[in-house]
């Protein structure tokens, strides 16, 4: 069997739902409570109403709502299995970008093929386990990257981009979303063949992937297709974008005391805000550094010598070029791992910094390091990567068959 298979997608019925922007929502794990309440309010059919529990609902209630929407034809299912071509067009730093990928099913019971890069936590896994168990469905896709170019993806995109998509809308984050069914049998077979000997790396969806593996082991032989998970596939050549995740940390001692401790490993240079922005946004370099912002002043923390890393990372040598890991090991430890806030915006990181909080400004994590670390079986620190834009929940779903 192939690593990737088509599926019968479930999606909102355009006869009843005229504005998809009001019914889709971000992934379950990036919405805070305020955002969740907002999406519930803008439409009674917002996908958030089946994706996440609120204070009054149960998992059984979510399943009931899902089935009701199917019975009422709010959600409908394709009669035949297809792959789906998915294009997202967006602006970043005033530049127009486009990411293209495929939605299909990824086989999860093959060894040494799928490589995660993040640690998982028990609470979200428990939550997603109840979802998959109640629904017998994948409500939203995980996101994987193929390290090498997927030639067939570019070939199919050139063919379909001039055709009318069956899903086409501008979401609330101003991202243009288009989805086409790949109905041609020849194209479907080409996609299958293109993935015969591929390895994939999980970008987003680590909790759902682990839960799907667990559920497959428990239901082996009872559910057709439980050894596959709904997945978005892309490669590194199709507008793949990683945003940095800056850390805003509460000071536990005075700023000057903290600086004195940092100086053990880093040269600390006072710089202008313009210089900091340019330095952080420059192309990937071999230098190990990060920015720091405190009390309206910008700094660069530059590692004194890589020889220091050989002594410190004897067992963790794979991490020696990873800025975010070095920040946690050599800087945040001096702050007693104080409470951390996260943001992908440099402006917000500076805004959140004050006399009680210090902001650490990071470069985006290099995909090369993500692949290298994941392939060796290691994991990155929490919130090391942020792939943008996120895949919306509610565009396509998939049910298992009895």
CSV table of C-alpha atoms in Angstrom, one decimal, residues 72-393:
chain,number,residue,atom,x,y,z
A,72,UNK,CA,-29.0,18.5,8.0
A,73,UNK,CA,-26.5,18.7,5.0
A,74,UNK,CA,-24.7,21.6,6.6
A,75,UNK,CA,-21.7,19.4,6.1
A,76,UNK,CA,-21.6,17.1,3.0
A,77,UNK,CA,-19.2,14.4,1.9
A,78,UNK,CA,-17.8,13.6,-1.5
A,79,UNK,CA,-19.0,10.4,-3.1
A,80,UNK,CA,-15.5,9.4,-4.4
A,81,UNK,CA,-12.1,9.6,-2.8
A,82,UNK,CA,-9.9,12.4,-4.1
A,83,UNK,CA,-6.7,14.2,-3.3
A,84,UNK,CA,-7.2,17.9,-2.7
A,85,UNK,CA,-4.9,20.7,-3.9
A,86,UNK,CA,-4.7,23.5,-1.4
A,87,UNK,CA,-3.3,27.0,-2.1
A,88,UNK,CA,-2.9,29.8,0.5
A,89,UNK,CA,-1.9,33.3,-0.6
A,90,UNK,CA,-0.8,35.8,2.0
A,91,UNK,CA,1.3,38.8,2.7
A,92,UNK,CA,4.3,38.8,5.1
A,93,UNK,CA,6.5,41.9,5.6
A,94,UNK,CA,4.6,43.5,2.7
A,95,UNK,CA,5.6,40.7,0.3
A,96,UNK,CA,3.1,38.4,-1.3
A,97,UNK,CA,3.7,34.7,-0.7
A,98,UNK,CA,2.0,31.6,-1.8
A,99,UNK,CA,2.1,28.1,-0.2
A,100,UNK,CA,0.8,25.1,-2.1
A,101,UNK,CA,0.2,21.6,-0.8
A,102,UNK,CA,-1.9,18.4,-1.0
A,103,UNK,CA,-4.5,17.1,1.4
A,104,UNK,CA,-4.6,13.3,1.6
A,105,UNK,CA,-4.2,10.4,4.0
A,106,UNK,CA,-0.8,9.6,5.4
A,107,UNK,CA,-0.1,6.0,6.4
A,108,UNK,CA,1.0,5.9,10.1
A,109,UNK,CA,2.0,2.3,10.6
A,110,UNK,CA,5.2,2.4,8.6
A,111,UNK,CA,8.5,2.6,10.5
A,112,UNK,CA,11.3,5.2,9.9
A,113,UNK,CA,9.1,7.2,7.6
A,114,UNK,CA,7.5,9.9,9.8
A,115,UNK,CA,9.7,12.1,11.9
A,116,UNK,CA,8.3,14.3,14.7
A,117,UNK,CA,10.3,17.3,16.0
A,118,UNK,CA,8.4,18.4,19.1
A,119,UNK,CA,7.7,17.0,22.6
A,120,UNK,CA,4.0,16.3,23.4
A,121,UNK,CA,2.0,16.8,26.6
A,122,UNK,CA,-0.5,14.5,28.2
A,123,UNK,CA,-3.4,17.0,28.6
A,124,UNK,CA,-3.9,17.9,24.9
A,125,UNK,CA,-3.3,14.2,24.0
A,126,UNK,CA,-6.1,13.1,26.3
A,127,UNK,CA,-8.4,15.8,24.8
A,128,UNK,CA,-7.7,14.8,21.2
A,129,UNK,CA,-8.0,11.1,22.1
A,130,UNK,CA,-11.6,11.6,23.3
A,131,UNK,CA,-12.3,13.5,20.1
A,132,UNK,CA,-11.0,10.8,17.7
A,133,UNK,CA,-12.7,8.1,19.8
A,134,UNK,CA,-16.1,9.8,19.9
A,135,UNK,CA,-16.1,10.9,16.2
A,136,UNK,CA,-14.2,8.1,14.5
A,137,UNK,CA,-12.9,10.9,12.4
A,138,UNK,CA,-10.0,13.3,11.7
A,139,UNK,CA,-11.5,16.7,12.2
A,140,UNK,CA,-8.4,18.6,11.0
A,141,UNK,CA,-5.2,17.7,9.1
A,142,UNK,CA,-1.8,17.4,10.5
A,143,UNK,CA,0.9,19.2,8.6
A,144,UNK,CA,4.0,17.4,7.2
A,145,UNK,CA,6.9,18.5,5.1
A,146,UNK,CA,8.7,16.5,2.4
A,147,UNK,CA,12.4,17.6,2.4
A,148,UNK,CA,12.9,17.1,-1.3
A,149,UNK,CA,10.9,18.7,-4.1
A,150,UNK,CA,7.5,17.1,-5.0
A,151,UNK,CA,7.6,17.5,-8.7
A,152,UNK,CA,4.2,16.2,-9.2
A,153,UNK,CA,2.8,18.8,-6.9
A,154,UNK,CA,4.1,21.6,-9.1
A,155,UNK,CA,2.9,19.9,-12.2
A,156,UNK,CA,-0.6,19.5,-10.9
A,157,UNK,CA,-0.7,23.0,-9.5
A,158,UNK,CA,0.2,24.5,-12.9
A,159,UNK,CA,-2.7,22.5,-14.4
A,160,UNK,CA,-5.3,23.4,-11.8
A,161,UNK,CA,-4.5,27.0,-10.8
A,162,UNK,CA,-6.5,28.2,-13.9
A,163,UNK,CA,-9.5,26.1,-13.0
A,164,UNK,CA,-12.3,27.2,-10.7
A,165,UNK,CA,-11.7,25.9,-7.1
A,166,UNK,CA,-14.7,24.4,-5.3
A,167,UNK,CA,-13.5,26.2,-2.1
A,168,UNK,CA,-12.4,29.8,-2.4
A,169,UNK,CA,-12.5,32.5,0.3
A,170,UNK,CA,-10.6,35.1,2.2
A,171,UNK,CA,-10.2,34.2,5.9
A,172,UNK,CA,-10.2,36.7,8.8
A,173,UNK,CA,-6.4,36.7,8.9
A,174,UNK,CA,-6.5,38.0,5.3
A,175,UNK,CA,-5.2,34.7,3.8
A,176,UNK,CA,-6.8,33.7,0.5
A,177,UNK,CA,-7.7,30.0,0.6
A,178,UNK,CA,-8.4,27.9,-2.5
A,179,UNK,CA,-9.1,24.1,-2.8
A,180,UNK,CA,-9.4,22.0,-5.9
A,181,UNK,CA,-10.5,18.3,-6.1
A,182,UNK,CA,-7.9,16.2,-8.0
A,183,UNK,CA,-10.3,14.0,-9.8
A,184,UNK,CA,-8.2,12.7,-12.7
A,185,UNK,CA,-7.2,9.0,-12.1
A,186,UNK,CA,-3.8,9.5,-13.8
A,187,UNK,CA,-3.0,12.4,-11.5
A,188,UNK,CA,-4.1,10.4,-8.4
A,189,UNK,CA,-1.8,7.5,-9.4
A,190,UNK,CA,1.1,9.9,-10.1
A,191,UNK,CA,0.7,11.3,-6.5
A,192,UNK,CA,0.7,7.8,-5.0
A,193,UNK,CA,3.8,6.9,-6.9
A,194,UNK,CA,5.6,10.1,-6.0
A,195,UNK,CA,5.3,9.2,-2.3
A,196,UNK,CA,6.4,5.5,-2.5
A,197,UNK,CA,9.9,6.1,-1.0
A,198,UNK,CA,9.4,9.4,0.8
A,199,UNK,CA,10.2,10.4,4.3
A,200,UNK,CA,8.1,13.2,5.9
A,201,UNK,CA,8.6,15.5,8.9
A,202,UNK,CA,5.8,16.6,11.1
A,203,UNK,CA,5.5,20.4,11.2
A,204,UNK,CA,2.2,20.7,13.1
A,205,UNK,CA,-0.1,18.1,14.7
A,206,UNK,CA,2.2,16.1,16.9
A,207,UNK,CA,-0.5,15.4,19.5
A,208,UNK,CA,-3.0,14.3,16.9
A,209,UNK,CA,-0.4,12.1,15.3
A,210,UNK,CA,0.4,10.3,18.5
A,211,UNK,CA,-3.3,9.9,19.4
A,212,UNK,CA,-4.0,8.5,15.9
A,213,UNK,CA,-1.3,5.9,16.3
A,214,UNK,CA,-2.7,4.9,19.7
A,215,UNK,CA,-6.2,4.7,18.4
A,216,UNK,CA,-5.1,2.6,15.4
A,217,UNK,CA,-3.4,0.1,17.8
A,218,UNK,CA,-6.6,-0.1,19.9
A,219,UNK,CA,-9.0,-0.6,17.0
A,220,UNK,CA,-6.8,-2.7,14.7
A,221,UNK,CA,-9.0,-4.5,12.2
A,222,UNK,CA,-12.2,-2.8,13.4
A,223,UNK,CA,-12.1,0.4,11.4
A,224,UNK,CA,-11.1,0.6,7.8
A,225,UNK,CA,-8.4,3.3,7.3
A,226,UNK,CA,-7.6,3.8,10.9
A,227,UNK,CA,-3.9,3.3,9.9
A,228,UNK,CA,-4.1,6.6,8.0
A,229,UNK,CA,-4.5,10.2,9.2
A,230,UNK,CA,-5.8,13.3,7.4
A,231,UNK,CA,-2.6,15.2,6.3
A,232,UNK,CA,-1.5,18.3,4.5
A,233,UNK,CA,1.7,17.6,2.5
A,234,UNK,CA,4.1,20.3,1.1
A,235,UNK,CA,7.8,20.6,0.4
A,236,UNK,CA,10.4,23.3,1.0
A,237,UNK,CA,10.0,25.0,-2.4
A,238,UNK,CA,6.3,26.0,-2.1
A,239,UNK,CA,6.2,29.1,0.1
A,240,UNK,CA,7.0,27.3,3.3
A,241,UNK,CA,7.4,30.0,6.0
A,242,UNK,CA,8.6,29.7,9.6
A,243,UNK,CA,8.1,32.6,11.9
A,244,UNK,CA,10.4,33.2,15.0
A,245,UNK,CA,8.9,32.7,18.5
A,246,UNK,CA,10.2,35.4,20.8
A,247,UNK,CA,10.3,34.9,24.6
A,248,UNK,CA,9.2,37.5,27.1
A,249,UNK,CA,10.4,36.4,30.5
A,250,UNK,CA,9.7,37.8,34.0
A,251,UNK,CA,12.8,39.0,35.8
A,252,UNK,CA,13.5,37.2,39.1
A,253,UNK,CA,16.5,39.4,40.0
A,254,UNK,CA,17.6,42.9,38.8
A,255,UNK,CA,18.4,43.4,35.2
A,256,UNK,CA,22.0,44.2,36.0
A,257,UNK,CA,22.4,41.0,38.0
A,258,UNK,CA,21.0,39.0,35.1
A,259,UNK,CA,23.3,40.7,32.6
A,260,UNK,CA,26.3,39.8,34.7
A,261,UNK,CA,25.3,36.2,34.6
A,262,UNK,CA,24.7,36.2,30.8
A,263,UNK,CA,28.3,37.6,30.3
A,264,UNK,CA,29.7,34.2,31.3
A,265,UNK,CA,28.8,33.0,27.8
A,266,UNK,CA,27.9,36.0,25.7
A,267,UNK,CA,29.3,39.3,24.6
A,268,UNK,CA,26.5,41.8,25.1
A,269,UNK,CA,26.4,44.8,22.7
A,270,UNK,CA,24.0,47.7,23.0
A,271,UNK,CA,22.5,48.4,19.5
A,272,UNK,CA,19.8,50.5,17.8
A,273,UNK,CA,16.4,49.1,17.1
A,274,UNK,CA,17.1,49.4,13.4
A,275,UNK,CA,20.2,47.4,13.7
A,276,UNK,CA,18.5,44.7,15.8
A,277,UNK,CA,15.7,44.4,13.2
A,278,UNK,CA,18.2,44.1,10.3
A,279,UNK,CA,20.3,41.6,12.2
A,280,UNK,CA,17.4,39.3,13.1
A,281,UNK,CA,16.0,39.4,9.6
A,282,UNK,CA,19.3,38.7,7.8
A,283,UNK,CA,19.7,35.4,5.8
A,284,UNK,CA,20.6,32.4,7.9
A,285,UNK,CA,24.1,32.7,9.3
A,286,UNK,CA,26.4,30.4,11.3
A,287,UNK,CA,26.6,33.0,14.0
A,288,UNK,CA,24.9,32.1,17.3
A,289,UNK,CA,23.2,35.2,18.7
A,290,UNK,CA,19.9,36.6,19.7
A,291,UNK,CA,18.4,40.0,20.5
A,292,UNK,CA,17.3,41.3,23.9
A,293,UNK,CA,15.0,44.2,24.6
A,294,UNK,CA,14.6,45.8,28.0
A,295,UNK,CA,13.4,49.2,29.2
A,296,UNK,CA,13.4,50.7,25.7
A,297,UNK,CA,17.0,49.5,24.9
A,298,UNK,CA,18.1,46.9,22.4
A,299,UNK,CA,21.0,44.5,22.8
A,300,UNK,CA,22.7,41.7,20.9
A,301,UNK,CA,23.9,38.6,22.8
A,302,UNK,CA,26.6,37.0,20.8
A,303,UNK,CA,28.2,33.7,21.9
A,304,UNK,CA,31.8,34.2,22.9
A,305,UNK,CA,33.1,31.0,21.4
A,306,UNK,CA,31.7,27.8,20.0
A,307,UNK,CA,34.3,25.9,22.1
A,308,UNK,CA,32.0,26.6,25.0
A,309,UNK,CA,29.3,24.5,23.4
A,310,UNK,CA,31.6,21.5,23.1
A,311,UNK,CA,32.0,21.4,26.9
A,312,UNK,CA,28.4,22.1,27.7
A,313,UNK,CA,26.7,19.9,25.1
A,314,UNK,CA,28.7,16.7,25.4
A,315,UNK,CA,25.6,14.6,25.3
A,316,UNK,CA,23.4,17.0,23.3
A,317,UNK,CA,25.9,17.8,20.5
A,318,UNK,CA,23.0,17.8,18.0
A,319,UNK,CA,21.7,21.0,19.6
A,320,UNK,CA,24.9,23.0,19.4
A,321,UNK,CA,23.8,25.2,16.5
A,322,UNK,CA,20.2,25.7,17.6
A,323,UNK,CA,19.7,29.2,18.9
A,324,UNK,CA,16.5,28.5,20.8
A,325,UNK,CA,18.0,25.5,22.7
A,326,UNK,CA,21.1,27.6,23.6
A,327,UNK,CA,18.9,30.4,24.9
A,328,UNK,CA,17.1,28.0,27.2
A,329,UNK,CA,20.3,26.3,28.4
A,330,UNK,CA,22.6,29.3,28.8
A,331,UNK,CA,20.3,32.2,29.4
A,332,UNK,CA,16.8,31.3,30.7
A,333,UNK,CA,18.4,29.1,33.4
A,334,UNK,CA,19.7,32.2,35.1
A,335,UNK,CA,16.1,33.5,35.3
A,336,UNK,CA,15.0,30.4,37.1
A,337,UNK,CA,12.9,29.4,34.1
A,338,UNK,CA,10.5,32.2,35.1
A,339,UNK,CA,7.1,32.6,33.5
A,340,UNK,CA,7.4,32.9,29.8
A,341,UNK,CA,5.1,34.7,27.3
A,342,UNK,CA,5.4,33.9,23.6
A,343,UNK,CA,4.9,36.0,20.5
A,344,UNK,CA,5.8,35.9,16.8
A,345,UNK,CA,5.8,39.7,16.4
A,346,UNK,CA,8.9,41.7,17.2
A,347,UNK,CA,6.8,44.8,17.8
A,348,UNK,CA,4.6,42.9,20.4
A,349,UNK,CA,7.7,41.5,22.1
A,350,UNK,CA,9.0,45.0,22.6
A,351,UNK,CA,5.6,46.2,23.7
A,352,UNK,CA,5.3,43.5,26.3
A,353,UNK,CA,8.8,44.2,27.8
A,354,UNK,CA,8.9,46.6,30.7
A,355,UNK,CA,10.9,46.9,34.0
A,356,UNK,CA,9.5,43.5,35.1
A,357,UNK,CA,9.9,41.6,31.8
A,358,UNK,CA,12.8,41.1,29.5
A,359,UNK,CA,12.3,40.1,25.8
A,360,UNK,CA,14.5,37.8,23.9
A,361,UNK,CA,14.4,38.1,20.1
A,362,UNK,CA,15.0,35.0,18.1
A,363,UNK,CA,15.6,34.2,14.4
A,364,UNK,CA,13.3,31.7,12.8
A,365,UNK,CA,14.6,28.1,13.3
A,366,UNK,CA,16.3,26.7,10.2
A,367,UNK,CA,14.5,23.9,8.5
A,368,UNK,CA,17.8,22.2,8.0
A,369,UNK,CA,18.2,21.9,11.8
A,370,UNK,CA,14.6,20.7,12.2
A,371,UNK,CA,15.3,17.9,9.7
A,372,UNK,CA,18.7,17.0,11.1
A,373,UNK,CA,17.5,16.9,14.7
A,374,UNK,CA,14.2,15.0,14.0
A,375,UNK,CA,16.0,12.4,11.8
A,376,UNK,CA,18.3,11.5,14.7
A,377,UNK,CA,15.3,11.0,17.0
A,378,UNK,CA,15.7,14.1,19.0
A,379,UNK,CA,13.1,16.8,19.8
A,380,UNK,CA,13.2,20.6,19.8
A,381,UNK,CA,12.3,22.8,22.8
A,382,UNK,CA,8.7,23.8,23.2
A,383,UNK,CA,7.6,26.5,20.7
A,384,UNK,CA,10.8,26.3,18.5
A,385,UNK,CA,8.9,26.5,15.2
A,386,UNK,CA,5.8,28.3,14.0
A,387,UNK,CA,4.8,27.5,10.5
A,388,UNK,CA,2.7,30.3,8.9
A,389,UNK,CA,0.0,30.5,7.9
A,390,UNK,CA,-1.7,27.8,10.0
A,391,UNK,CA,-4.0,25.3,8.4
A,392,UNK,CA,-7.6,26.2,9.2
A,393,UNK,CA,-9.9,23.8,10.8
